[in-house]
Amino acid sequence: MASGANANMTAVRETMDVLLEISRLLNTGLDMESLSICVRLCEQGINPEALSLVIKELRKASDSLKASDNSTS
């Protein structure tokens, strides 16, 4: 039974490594932790397109805050 769990964990790790490489090739800017969260959300039924829109909006908001902080410094 333990070897089956190890094999499953190895398969999950390899899958995440492949997804991370694809993410990097597409210049998504997601690190392994962020990508893992996105995968888990999609597995739970979150619409991937909606998730990508939220991520883009959060990045825009973050960039705006950084720009306003830089202009006031």
PDB file of C-alpha atoms in Angstrom:
ATOM      1  CA  MET A   1       0.000   0.000   0.000  1.00  0.00           C
ATOM      2  CA  ALA A   2       2.841   2.423   0.810  1.00  0.00           C
ATOM      3  CA  SER A   3       4.437   1.894  -2.583  1.00  0.00           C
ATOM      4  CA  GLY A   4       1.139   2.832  -4.251  1.00  0.00           C
ATOM      5  CA  ALA A   5       1.021   6.051  -2.254  1.00  0.00           C
ATOM      6  CA  ASN A   6       4.642   6.794  -3.180  1.00  0.00           C
ATOM      7  CA  ALA A   7       3.908   6.165  -6.847  1.00  0.00           C
ATOM      8  CA  ASN A   8       0.894   8.474  -6.670  1.00  0.00           C
ATOM      9  CA  MET A   9       2.926  11.201  -4.957  1.00  0.00           C
ATOM     10  CA  THR A  10       5.646  10.867  -7.590  1.00  0.00           C
ATOM     11  CA  ALA A  11       3.062  11.173 -10.369  1.00  0.00           C
ATOM     12  CA  VAL A  12       1.572  14.288  -8.748  1.00  0.00           C
ATOM     13  CA  ARG A  13       5.018  15.864  -8.373  1.00  0.00           C
ATOM     14  CA  GLU A  14       5.905  15.103 -12.005  1.00  0.00           C
ATOM     15  CA  THR A  15       2.588  16.549 -13.177  1.00  0.00           C
ATOM     16  CA  MET A  16       3.170  19.737 -11.194  1.00  0.00           C
ATOM     17  CA  ASP A  17       6.711  20.005 -12.591  1.00  0.00           C
ATOM     18  CA  VAL A  18       5.327  19.763 -16.131  1.00  0.00           C
ATOM     19  CA  LEU A  19       2.616  22.325 -15.371  1.00  0.00           C
ATOM     20  CA  LEU A  20       5.220  24.669 -13.890  1.00  0.00           C
ATOM     21  CA  GLU A  21       7.384  24.343 -16.994  1.00  0.00           C
ATOM     22  CA  ILE A  22       4.383  25.097 -19.231  1.00  0.00           C
ATOM     23  CA  SER A  23       3.566  28.052 -16.978  1.00  0.00           C
ATOM     24  CA  ARG A  24       7.101  29.375 -17.380  1.00  0.00           C
ATOM     25  CA  LEU A  25       7.046  28.902 -21.151  1.00  0.00           C
ATOM     26  CA  LEU A  26       3.824  30.926 -21.257  1.00  0.00           C
ATOM     27  CA  ASN A  27       5.333  33.617 -18.999  1.00  0.00           C
ATOM     28  CA  THR A  28       2.444  33.440 -16.529  1.00  0.00           C
ATOM     29  CA  GLY A  29       4.577  34.654 -13.628  1.00  0.00           C
ATOM     30  CA  LEU A  30       3.141  31.962 -11.352  1.00  0.00           C
ATOM     31  CA  ASP A  31       5.456  30.240  -8.915  1.00  0.00           C
ATOM     32  CA  MET A  32       4.944  26.636  -7.780  1.00  0.00           C
ATOM     33  CA  GLU A  33       2.809  27.624  -4.792  1.00  0.00           C
ATOM     34  CA  SER A  34       0.534  29.905  -6.817  1.00  0.00           C
ATOM     35  CA  LEU A  35       0.224  27.340  -9.569  1.00  0.00           C
ATOM     36  CA  SER A  36      -0.661  24.642  -7.028  1.00  0.00           C
ATOM     37  CA  ILE A  37      -3.389  26.847  -5.589  1.00  0.00           C
ATOM     38  CA  CYS A  38      -4.789  27.494  -9.064  1.00  0.00           C
ATOM     39  CA  VAL A  39      -4.781  23.776  -9.885  1.00  0.00           C
ATOM     40  CA  ARG A  40      -6.574  22.947  -6.621  1.00  0.00           C
ATOM     41  CA  LEU A  41      -9.179  25.623  -7.275  1.00  0.00           C
ATOM     42  CA  CYS A  42      -9.792  24.274 -10.780  1.00  0.00           C
ATOM     43  CA  GLU A  43     -10.061  20.739  -9.398  1.00  0.00           C
ATOM     44  CA  GLN A  44     -12.756  22.027  -7.033  1.00  0.00           C
ATOM     45  CA  GLY A  45     -14.774  23.399  -9.932  1.00  0.00           C
ATOM     46  CA  ILE A  46     -13.631  27.007 -10.253  1.00  0.00           C
ATOM     47  CA  ASN A  47     -13.869  28.240 -13.837  1.00  0.00           C
ATOM     48  CA  PRO A  48     -10.264  28.563 -15.135  1.00  0.00           C
ATOM     49  CA  GLU A  49     -11.110  31.563 -17.306  1.00  0.00           C
ATOM     50  CA  ALA A  50     -12.681  33.397 -14.377  1.00  0.00           C
ATOM     51  CA  LEU A  51      -9.664  32.528 -12.232  1.00  0.00           C
ATOM     52  CA  SER A  52      -7.286  33.939 -14.833  1.00  0.00           C
ATOM     53  CA  LEU A  53      -9.308  37.167 -14.994  1.00  0.00           C
ATOM     54  CA  VAL A  54      -9.139  37.517 -11.208  1.00  0.00           C
ATOM     55  CA  ILE A  55      -5.373  36.982 -11.261  1.00  0.00           C
ATOM     56  CA  LYS A  56      -4.973  39.611 -13.998  1.00  0.00           C
ATOM     57  CA  GLU A  57      -7.108  42.109 -12.080  1.00  0.00           C
ATOM     58  CA  LEU A  58      -5.158  41.496  -8.871  1.00  0.00           C
ATOM     59  CA  ARG A  59      -1.898  42.084 -10.735  1.00  0.00           C
ATOM     60  CA  LYS A  60      -3.231  45.335 -12.203  1.00  0.00           C
ATOM     61  CA  ALA A  61      -4.330  46.511  -8.773  1.00  0.00           C
ATOM     62  CA  SER A  62      -0.961  45.563  -7.292  1.00  0.00           C
ATOM     63  CA  ASP A  63       0.893  47.395 -10.062  1.00  0.00           C
ATOM     64  CA  SER A  64      -1.285  50.479  -9.516  1.00  0.00           C
ATOM     65  CA  LEU A  65      -0.541  50.460  -5.797  1.00  0.00           C
ATOM     66  CA  LYS A  66       3.171  50.065  -6.432  1.00  0.00           C
ATOM     67  CA  ALA A  67       3.093  52.930  -8.950  1.00  0.00           C
ATOM     68  CA  SER A  68       1.244  55.224  -6.554  1.00  0.00           C
ATOM     69  CA  ASP A  69       3.665  54.335  -3.748  1.00  0.00           C
ATOM     70  CA  ASN A  70       6.605  55.143  -6.014  1.00  0.00           C
ATOM     71  CA  SER A  71       5.133  58.470  -7.081  1.00  0.00           C
ATOM     72  CA  THR A  72       4.556  59.589  -3.485  1.00  0.00           C
ATOM     73  CA  SER A  73       8.033  58.603  -2.296  1.00  0.00           C
TER      74      SER A  73
END
